[in-house]
PDB file of C-alpha atoms in Angstrom:
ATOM      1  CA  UNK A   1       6.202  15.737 -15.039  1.00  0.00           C
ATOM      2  CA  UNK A   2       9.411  15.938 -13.141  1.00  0.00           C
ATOM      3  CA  UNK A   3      11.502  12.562 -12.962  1.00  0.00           C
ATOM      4  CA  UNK A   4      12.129  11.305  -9.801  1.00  0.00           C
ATOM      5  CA  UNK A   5      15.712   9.632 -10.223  1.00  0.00           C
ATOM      6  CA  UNK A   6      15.257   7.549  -7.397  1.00  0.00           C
ATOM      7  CA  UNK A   7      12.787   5.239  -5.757  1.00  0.00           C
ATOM      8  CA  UNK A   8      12.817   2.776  -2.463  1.00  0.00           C
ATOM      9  CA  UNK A   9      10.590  -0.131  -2.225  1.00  0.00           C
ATOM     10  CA  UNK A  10       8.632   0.307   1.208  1.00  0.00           C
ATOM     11  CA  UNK A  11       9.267  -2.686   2.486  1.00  0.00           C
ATOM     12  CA  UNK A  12      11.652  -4.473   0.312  1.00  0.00           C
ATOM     13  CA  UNK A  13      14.832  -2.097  -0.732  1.00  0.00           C
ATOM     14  CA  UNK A  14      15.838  -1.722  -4.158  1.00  0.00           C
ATOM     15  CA  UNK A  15      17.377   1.707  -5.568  1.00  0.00           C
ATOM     16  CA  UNK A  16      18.369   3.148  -8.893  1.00  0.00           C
ATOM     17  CA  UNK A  17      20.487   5.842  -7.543  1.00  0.00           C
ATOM     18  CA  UNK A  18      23.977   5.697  -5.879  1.00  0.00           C
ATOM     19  CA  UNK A  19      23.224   8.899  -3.716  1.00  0.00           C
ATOM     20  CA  UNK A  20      22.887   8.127   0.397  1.00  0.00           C
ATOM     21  CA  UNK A  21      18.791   7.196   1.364  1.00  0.00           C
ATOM     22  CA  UNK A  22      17.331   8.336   4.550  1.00  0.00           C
ATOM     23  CA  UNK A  23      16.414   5.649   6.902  1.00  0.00           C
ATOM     24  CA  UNK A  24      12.939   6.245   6.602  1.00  0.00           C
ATOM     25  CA  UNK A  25      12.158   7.480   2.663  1.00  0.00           C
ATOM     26  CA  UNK A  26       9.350   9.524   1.864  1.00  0.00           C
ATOM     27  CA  UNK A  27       9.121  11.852   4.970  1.00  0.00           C
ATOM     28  CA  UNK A  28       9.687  15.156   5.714  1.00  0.00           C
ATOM     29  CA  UNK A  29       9.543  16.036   8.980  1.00  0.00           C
ATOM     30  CA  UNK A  30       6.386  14.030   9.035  1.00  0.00           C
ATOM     31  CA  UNK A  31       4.111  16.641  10.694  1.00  0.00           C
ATOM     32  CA  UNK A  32       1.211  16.102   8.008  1.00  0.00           C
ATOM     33  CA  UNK A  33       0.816  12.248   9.105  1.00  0.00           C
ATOM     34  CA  UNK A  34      -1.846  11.624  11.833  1.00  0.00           C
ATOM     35  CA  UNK A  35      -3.737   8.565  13.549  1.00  0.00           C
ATOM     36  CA  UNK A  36      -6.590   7.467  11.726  1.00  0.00           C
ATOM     37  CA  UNK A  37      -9.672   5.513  13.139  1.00  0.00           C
ATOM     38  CA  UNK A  38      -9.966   2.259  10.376  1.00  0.00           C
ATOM     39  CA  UNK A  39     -13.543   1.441  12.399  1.00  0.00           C
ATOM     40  CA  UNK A  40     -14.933   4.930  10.174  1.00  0.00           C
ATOM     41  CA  UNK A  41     -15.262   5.660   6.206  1.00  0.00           C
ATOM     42  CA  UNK A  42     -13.511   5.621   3.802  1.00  0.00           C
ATOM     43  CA  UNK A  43     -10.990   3.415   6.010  1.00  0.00           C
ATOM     44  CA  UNK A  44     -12.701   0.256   6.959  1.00  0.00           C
ATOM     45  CA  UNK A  45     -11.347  -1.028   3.921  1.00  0.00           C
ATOM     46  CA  UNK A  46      -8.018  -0.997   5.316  1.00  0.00           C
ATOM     47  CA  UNK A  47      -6.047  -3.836   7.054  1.00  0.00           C
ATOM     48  CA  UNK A  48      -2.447  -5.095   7.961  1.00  0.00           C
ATOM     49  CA  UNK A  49      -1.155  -7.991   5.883  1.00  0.00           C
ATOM     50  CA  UNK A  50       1.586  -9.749   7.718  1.00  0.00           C
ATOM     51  CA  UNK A  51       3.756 -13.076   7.070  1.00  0.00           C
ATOM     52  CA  UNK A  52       4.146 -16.021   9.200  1.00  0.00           C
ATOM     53  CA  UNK A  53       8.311 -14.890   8.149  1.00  0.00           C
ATOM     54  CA  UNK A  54       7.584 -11.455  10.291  1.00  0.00           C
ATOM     55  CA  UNK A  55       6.653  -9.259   6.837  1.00  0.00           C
ATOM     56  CA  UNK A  56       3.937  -6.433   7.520  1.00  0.00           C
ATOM     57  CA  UNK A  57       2.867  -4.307   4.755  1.00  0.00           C
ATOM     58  CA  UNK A  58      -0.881  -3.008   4.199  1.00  0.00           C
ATOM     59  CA  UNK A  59      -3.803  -3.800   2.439  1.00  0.00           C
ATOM     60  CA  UNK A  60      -7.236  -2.887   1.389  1.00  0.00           C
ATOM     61  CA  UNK A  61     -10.564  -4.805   0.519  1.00  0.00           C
ATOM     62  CA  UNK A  62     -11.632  -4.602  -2.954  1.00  0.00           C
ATOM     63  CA  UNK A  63     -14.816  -7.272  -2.764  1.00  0.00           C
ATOM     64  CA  UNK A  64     -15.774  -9.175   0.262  1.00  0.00           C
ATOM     65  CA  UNK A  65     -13.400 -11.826   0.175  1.00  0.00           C
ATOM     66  CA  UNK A  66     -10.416 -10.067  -2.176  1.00  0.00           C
ATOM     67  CA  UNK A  67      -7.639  -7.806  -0.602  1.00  0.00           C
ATOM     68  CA  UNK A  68      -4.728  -5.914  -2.241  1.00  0.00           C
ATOM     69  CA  UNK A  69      -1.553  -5.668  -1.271  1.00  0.00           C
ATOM     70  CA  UNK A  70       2.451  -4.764  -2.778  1.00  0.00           C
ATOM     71  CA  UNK A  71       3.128  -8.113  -5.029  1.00  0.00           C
ATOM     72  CA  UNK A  72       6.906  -7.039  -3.244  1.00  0.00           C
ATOM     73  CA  UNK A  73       5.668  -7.880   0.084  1.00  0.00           C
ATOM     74  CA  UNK A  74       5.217 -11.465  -0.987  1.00  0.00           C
ATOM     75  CA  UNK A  75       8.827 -12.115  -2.588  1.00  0.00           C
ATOM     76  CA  UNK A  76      11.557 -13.681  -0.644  1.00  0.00           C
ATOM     77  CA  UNK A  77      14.588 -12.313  -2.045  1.00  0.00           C
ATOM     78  CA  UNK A  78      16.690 -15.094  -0.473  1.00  0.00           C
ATOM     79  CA  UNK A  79      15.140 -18.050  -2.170  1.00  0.00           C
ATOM     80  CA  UNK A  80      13.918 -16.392  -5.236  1.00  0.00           C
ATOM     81  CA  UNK A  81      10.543 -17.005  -4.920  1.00  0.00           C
ATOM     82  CA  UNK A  82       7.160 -16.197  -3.266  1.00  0.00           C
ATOM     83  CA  UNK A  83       6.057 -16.963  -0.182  1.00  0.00           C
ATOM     84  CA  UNK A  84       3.298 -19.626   0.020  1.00  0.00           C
ATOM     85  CA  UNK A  85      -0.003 -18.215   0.251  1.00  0.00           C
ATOM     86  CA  UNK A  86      -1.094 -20.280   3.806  1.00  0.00           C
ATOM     87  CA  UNK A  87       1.634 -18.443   5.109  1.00  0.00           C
ATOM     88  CA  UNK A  88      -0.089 -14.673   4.403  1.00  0.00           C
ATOM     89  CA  UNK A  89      -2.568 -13.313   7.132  1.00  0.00           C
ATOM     90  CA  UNK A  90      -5.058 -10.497   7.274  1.00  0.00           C
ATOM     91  CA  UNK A  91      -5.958  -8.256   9.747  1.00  0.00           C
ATOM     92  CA  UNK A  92      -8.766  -6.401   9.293  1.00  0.00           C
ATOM     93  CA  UNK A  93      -8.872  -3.293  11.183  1.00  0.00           C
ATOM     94  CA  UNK A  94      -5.867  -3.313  12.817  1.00  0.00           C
ATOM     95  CA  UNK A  95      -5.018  -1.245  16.056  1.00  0.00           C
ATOM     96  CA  UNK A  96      -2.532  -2.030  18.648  1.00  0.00           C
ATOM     97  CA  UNK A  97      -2.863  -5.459  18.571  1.00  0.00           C
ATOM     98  CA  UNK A  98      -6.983  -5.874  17.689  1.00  0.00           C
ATOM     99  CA  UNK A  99      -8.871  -6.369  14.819  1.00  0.00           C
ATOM    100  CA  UNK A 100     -12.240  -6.335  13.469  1.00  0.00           C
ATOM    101  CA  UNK A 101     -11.181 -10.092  11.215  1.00  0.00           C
ATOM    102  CA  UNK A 102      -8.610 -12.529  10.611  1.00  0.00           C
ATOM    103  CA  UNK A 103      -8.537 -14.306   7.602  1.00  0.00           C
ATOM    104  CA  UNK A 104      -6.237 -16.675   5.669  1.00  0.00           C
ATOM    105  CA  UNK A 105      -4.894 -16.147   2.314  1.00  0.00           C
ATOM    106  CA  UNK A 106      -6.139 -18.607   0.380  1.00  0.00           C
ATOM    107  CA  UNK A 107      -4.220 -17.889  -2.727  1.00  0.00           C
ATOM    108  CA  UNK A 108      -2.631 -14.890  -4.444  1.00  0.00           C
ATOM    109  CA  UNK A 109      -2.828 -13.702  -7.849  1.00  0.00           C
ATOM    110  CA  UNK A 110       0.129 -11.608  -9.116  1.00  0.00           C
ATOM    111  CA  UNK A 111       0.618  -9.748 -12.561  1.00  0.00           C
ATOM    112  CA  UNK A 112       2.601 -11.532 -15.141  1.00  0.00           C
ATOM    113  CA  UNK A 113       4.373  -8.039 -16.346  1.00  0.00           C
ATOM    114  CA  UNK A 114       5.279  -7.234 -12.242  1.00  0.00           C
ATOM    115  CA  UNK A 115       9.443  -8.757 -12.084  1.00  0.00           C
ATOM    116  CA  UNK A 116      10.431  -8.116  -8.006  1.00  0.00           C
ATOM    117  CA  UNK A 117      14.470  -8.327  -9.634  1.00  0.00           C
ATOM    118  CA  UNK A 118      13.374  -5.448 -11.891  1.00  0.00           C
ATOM    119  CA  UNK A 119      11.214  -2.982  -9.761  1.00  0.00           C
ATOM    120  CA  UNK A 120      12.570  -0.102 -11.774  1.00  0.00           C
ATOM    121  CA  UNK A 121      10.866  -1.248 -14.675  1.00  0.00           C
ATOM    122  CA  UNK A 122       8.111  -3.215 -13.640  1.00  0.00           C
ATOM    123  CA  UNK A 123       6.898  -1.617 -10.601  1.00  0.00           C
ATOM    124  CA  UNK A 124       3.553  -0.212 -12.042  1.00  0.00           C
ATOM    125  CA  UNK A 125       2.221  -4.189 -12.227  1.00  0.00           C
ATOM    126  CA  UNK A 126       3.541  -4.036  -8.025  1.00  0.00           C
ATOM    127  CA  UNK A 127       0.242  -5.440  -7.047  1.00  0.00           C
ATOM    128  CA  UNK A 128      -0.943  -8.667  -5.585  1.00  0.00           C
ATOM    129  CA  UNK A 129      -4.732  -9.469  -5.317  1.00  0.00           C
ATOM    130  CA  UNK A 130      -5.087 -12.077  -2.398  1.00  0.00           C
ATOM    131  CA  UNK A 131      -7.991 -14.160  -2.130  1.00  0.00           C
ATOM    132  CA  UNK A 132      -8.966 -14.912   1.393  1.00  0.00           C
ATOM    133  CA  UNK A 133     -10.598 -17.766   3.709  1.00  0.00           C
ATOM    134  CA  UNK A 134     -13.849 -15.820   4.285  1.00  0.00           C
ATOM    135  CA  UNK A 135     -16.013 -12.008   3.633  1.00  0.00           C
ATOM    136  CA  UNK A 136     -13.673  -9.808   5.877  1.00  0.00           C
ATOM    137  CA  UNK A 137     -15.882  -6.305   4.536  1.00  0.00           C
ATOM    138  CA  UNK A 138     -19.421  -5.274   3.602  1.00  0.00           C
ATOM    139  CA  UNK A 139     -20.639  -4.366  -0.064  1.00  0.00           C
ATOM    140  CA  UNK A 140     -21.107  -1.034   1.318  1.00  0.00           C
ATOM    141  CA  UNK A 141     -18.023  -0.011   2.818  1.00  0.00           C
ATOM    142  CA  UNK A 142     -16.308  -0.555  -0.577  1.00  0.00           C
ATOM    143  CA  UNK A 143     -14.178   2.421  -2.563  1.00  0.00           C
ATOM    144  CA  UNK A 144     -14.347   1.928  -6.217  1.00  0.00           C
ATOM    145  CA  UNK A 145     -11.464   2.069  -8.355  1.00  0.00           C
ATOM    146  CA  UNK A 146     -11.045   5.439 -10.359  1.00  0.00           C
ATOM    147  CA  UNK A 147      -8.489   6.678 -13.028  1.00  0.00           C
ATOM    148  CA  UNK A 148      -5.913   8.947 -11.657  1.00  0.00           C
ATOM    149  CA  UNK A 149      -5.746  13.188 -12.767  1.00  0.00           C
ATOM    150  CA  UNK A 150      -3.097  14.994 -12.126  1.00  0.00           C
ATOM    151  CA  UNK A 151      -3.439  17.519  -9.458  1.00  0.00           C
ATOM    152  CA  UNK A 152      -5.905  15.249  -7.601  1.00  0.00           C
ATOM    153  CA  UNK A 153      -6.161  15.746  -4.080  1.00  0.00           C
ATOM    154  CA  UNK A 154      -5.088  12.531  -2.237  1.00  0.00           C
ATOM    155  CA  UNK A 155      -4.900  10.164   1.092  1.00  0.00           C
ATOM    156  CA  UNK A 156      -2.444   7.477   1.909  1.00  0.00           C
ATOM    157  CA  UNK A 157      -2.657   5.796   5.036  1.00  0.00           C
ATOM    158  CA  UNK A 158      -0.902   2.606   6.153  1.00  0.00           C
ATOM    159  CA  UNK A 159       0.754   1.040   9.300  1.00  0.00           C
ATOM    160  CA  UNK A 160       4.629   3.134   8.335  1.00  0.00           C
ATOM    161  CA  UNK A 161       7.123   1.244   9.970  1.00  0.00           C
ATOM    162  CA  UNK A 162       7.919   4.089  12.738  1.00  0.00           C
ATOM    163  CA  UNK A 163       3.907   3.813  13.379  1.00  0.00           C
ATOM    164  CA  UNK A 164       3.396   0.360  13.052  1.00  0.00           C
ATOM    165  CA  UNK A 165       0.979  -0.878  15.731  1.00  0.00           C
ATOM    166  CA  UNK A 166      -1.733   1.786  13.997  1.00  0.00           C
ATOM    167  CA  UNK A 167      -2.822   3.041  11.393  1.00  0.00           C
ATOM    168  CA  UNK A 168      -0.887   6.718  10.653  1.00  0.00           C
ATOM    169  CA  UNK A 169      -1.260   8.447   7.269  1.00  0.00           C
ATOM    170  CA  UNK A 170      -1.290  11.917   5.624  1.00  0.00           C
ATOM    171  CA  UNK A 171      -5.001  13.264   4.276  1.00  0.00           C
ATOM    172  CA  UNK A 172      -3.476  16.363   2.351  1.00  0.00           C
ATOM    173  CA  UNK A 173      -1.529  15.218  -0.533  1.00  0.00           C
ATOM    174  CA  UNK A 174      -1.426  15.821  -3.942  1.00  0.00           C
ATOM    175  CA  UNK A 175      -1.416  13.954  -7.041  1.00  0.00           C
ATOM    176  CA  UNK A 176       2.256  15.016  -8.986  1.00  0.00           C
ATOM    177  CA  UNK A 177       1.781  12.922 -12.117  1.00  0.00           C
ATOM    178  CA  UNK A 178       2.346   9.548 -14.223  1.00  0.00           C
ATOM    179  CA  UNK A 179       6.040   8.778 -14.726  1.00  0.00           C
ATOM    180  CA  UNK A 180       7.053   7.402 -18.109  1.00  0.00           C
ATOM    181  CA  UNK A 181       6.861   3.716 -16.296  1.00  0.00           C
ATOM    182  CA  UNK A 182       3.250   4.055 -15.732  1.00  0.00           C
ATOM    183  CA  UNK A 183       3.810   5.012 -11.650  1.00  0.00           C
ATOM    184  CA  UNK A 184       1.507   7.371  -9.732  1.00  0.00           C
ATOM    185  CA  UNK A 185       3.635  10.020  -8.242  1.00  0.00           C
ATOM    186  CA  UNK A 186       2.271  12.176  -5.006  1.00  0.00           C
ATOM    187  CA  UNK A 187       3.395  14.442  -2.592  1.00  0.00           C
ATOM    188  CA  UNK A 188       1.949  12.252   0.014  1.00  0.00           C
ATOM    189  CA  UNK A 189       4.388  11.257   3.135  1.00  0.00           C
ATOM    190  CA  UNK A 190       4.322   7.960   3.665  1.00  0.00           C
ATOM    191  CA  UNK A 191       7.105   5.542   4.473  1.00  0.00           C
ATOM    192  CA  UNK A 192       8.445   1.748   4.761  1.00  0.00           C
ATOM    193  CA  UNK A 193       5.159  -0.670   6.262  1.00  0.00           C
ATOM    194  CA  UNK A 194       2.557   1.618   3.953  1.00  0.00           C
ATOM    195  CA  UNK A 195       3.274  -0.635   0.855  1.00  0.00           C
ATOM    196  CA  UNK A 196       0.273  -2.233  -0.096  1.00  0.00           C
ATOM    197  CA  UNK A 197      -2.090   0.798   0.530  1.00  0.00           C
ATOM    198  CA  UNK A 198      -4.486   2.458  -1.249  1.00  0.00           C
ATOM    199  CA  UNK A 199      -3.701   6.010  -2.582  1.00  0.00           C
ATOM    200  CA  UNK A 200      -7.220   7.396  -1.786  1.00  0.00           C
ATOM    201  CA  UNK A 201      -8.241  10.202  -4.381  1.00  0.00           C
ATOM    202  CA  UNK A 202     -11.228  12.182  -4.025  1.00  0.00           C
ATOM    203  CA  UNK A 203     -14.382  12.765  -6.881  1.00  0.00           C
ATOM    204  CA  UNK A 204     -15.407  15.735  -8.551  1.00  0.00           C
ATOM    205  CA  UNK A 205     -18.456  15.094  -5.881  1.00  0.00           C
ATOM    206  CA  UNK A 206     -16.310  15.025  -2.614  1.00  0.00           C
ATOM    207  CA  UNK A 207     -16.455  11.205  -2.106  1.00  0.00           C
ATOM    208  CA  UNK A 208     -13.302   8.878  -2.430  1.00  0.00           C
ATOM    209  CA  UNK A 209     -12.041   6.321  -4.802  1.00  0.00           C
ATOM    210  CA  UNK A 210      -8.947   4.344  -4.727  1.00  0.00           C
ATOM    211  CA  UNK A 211      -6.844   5.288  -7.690  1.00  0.00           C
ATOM    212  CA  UNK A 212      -3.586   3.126  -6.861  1.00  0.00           C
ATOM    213  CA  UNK A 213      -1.267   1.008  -4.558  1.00  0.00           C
ATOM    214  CA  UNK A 214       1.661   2.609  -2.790  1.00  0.00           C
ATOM    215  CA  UNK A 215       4.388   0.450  -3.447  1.00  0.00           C
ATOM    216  CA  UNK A 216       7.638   3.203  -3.450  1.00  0.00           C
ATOM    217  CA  UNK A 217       9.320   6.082  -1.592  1.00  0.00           C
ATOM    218  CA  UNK A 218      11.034   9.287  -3.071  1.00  0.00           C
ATOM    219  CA  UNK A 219      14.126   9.730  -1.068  1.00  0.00           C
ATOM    220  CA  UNK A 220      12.396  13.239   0.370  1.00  0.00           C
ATOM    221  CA  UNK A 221       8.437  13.635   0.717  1.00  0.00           C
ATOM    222  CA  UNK A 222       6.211  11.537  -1.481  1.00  0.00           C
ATOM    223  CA  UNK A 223       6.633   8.626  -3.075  1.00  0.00           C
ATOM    224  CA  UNK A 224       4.682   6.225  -6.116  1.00  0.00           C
ATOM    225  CA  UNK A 225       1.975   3.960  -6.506  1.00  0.00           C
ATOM    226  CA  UNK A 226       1.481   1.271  -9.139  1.00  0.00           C
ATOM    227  CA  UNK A 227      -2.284   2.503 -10.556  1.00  0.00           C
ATOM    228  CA  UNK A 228      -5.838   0.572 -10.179  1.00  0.00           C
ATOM    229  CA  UNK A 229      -7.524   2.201 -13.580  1.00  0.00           C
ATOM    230  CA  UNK A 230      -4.988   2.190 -16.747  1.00  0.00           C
TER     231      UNK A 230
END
């Protein structure tokens, strides 16, 4: 496993390296992202999750009534705390400005090992399961949650912050690895706006199952996600 010596919070910045970061981490030259339609499979579990404070990140159904999201997009850095869970929408199926649902956040449930001051160490418990006001997804258009193996081919699409009004992601990425930490590394471009969603891996039998949560950028191509499975 090769040790990445640097990583970038996608929405909320915090490095480990002194070097110079690109503006927009985890790209290339971007050419492998494209638009995806959320009203098909496997995507209809994916949504935007924005803040009354002007926050977006992105999320994804895991029951009816349960989304996941970046525990980082729900820490306010200037008061040291998170923000209140009436203050946390979801938009299910977002696209330039429609959506299949709203729904309010009800209340959010956060990891007690995930520390937003110490994302370095903590960053593989980087998730935040947010209960919402109503069903926002069928039973059937569910992914399960699957253990991550190296070499896995991978998805991550989200709404990047150069894309955000739609859905954009790359559908040929790889899976690098498991840092020390307990991170999901990929090759996958994705950047700022795409914390929160799920790092789609397919199954032996060509379907899809969510194997973790982008939640960081490599300064280059590719980036980390806090894993679903242990």
């Amino acid at each position: 496993m090769k040790y990445w010596p640097c990583f970038l919070g996608l929405l909320v910045v915090g490095t480990v390296c002194a070097q110079p970061l690109p503006s927009l981490p985890g790209l290339g030259d971007g050419a492998r992202r494209e638009l995806i339609d959320v009203r098909a499979a496997p995507w209809r579990i994916l949504g935007r999750v924005q803040t009354e404070l002007g926050v977006k990140c992105t999320g994804f159904a895991v029951a009816p009534n349960v989304v996941m999201t970046a525990a980082h997009c729900l820490w306010l850095p200037k008061t040291h705390t998170y923000i209140r869970p009436g203050d946390v929408h979801v938009l299910m199926g977002y696209s330039r400005g429609s959506y299949r649902q709203h729904a309010h956040v009800v209340r959010f449930i956060i990891p007690p090992g995930y520390d937003p001051k110490n994302e370095s160490a903590t960053g593989a418990s980087d998730r935040a399961t947010l209960l919402l006001s109503e069903p926002v997804i069928a039973t059937r258009d569910l992914l399960p949650a699957i253990p991550v193996q190296d070499g896995a081919r991978a998805m991550l699409v989200g709404y990047s912050q150069d894309r955000n009004e739609v859905p954009f992601g790359d559908l040929d990425c790889h899976i690098n690895g498991v840092t020390v930490s307990g991170l999901v590394h990929h090759d996958c471009e994705a950047t700022k706006g795409v914390s929160g969603a799920p790092l789609l891996l397919q199954k032996s039998d060509g379907t899809w199952g969510i194997g973790g949560l982008a939640v960081a950028a490599d300064v280059g191509p590719g980036g980390l996600a806090a894993p679903l499975v242990p």
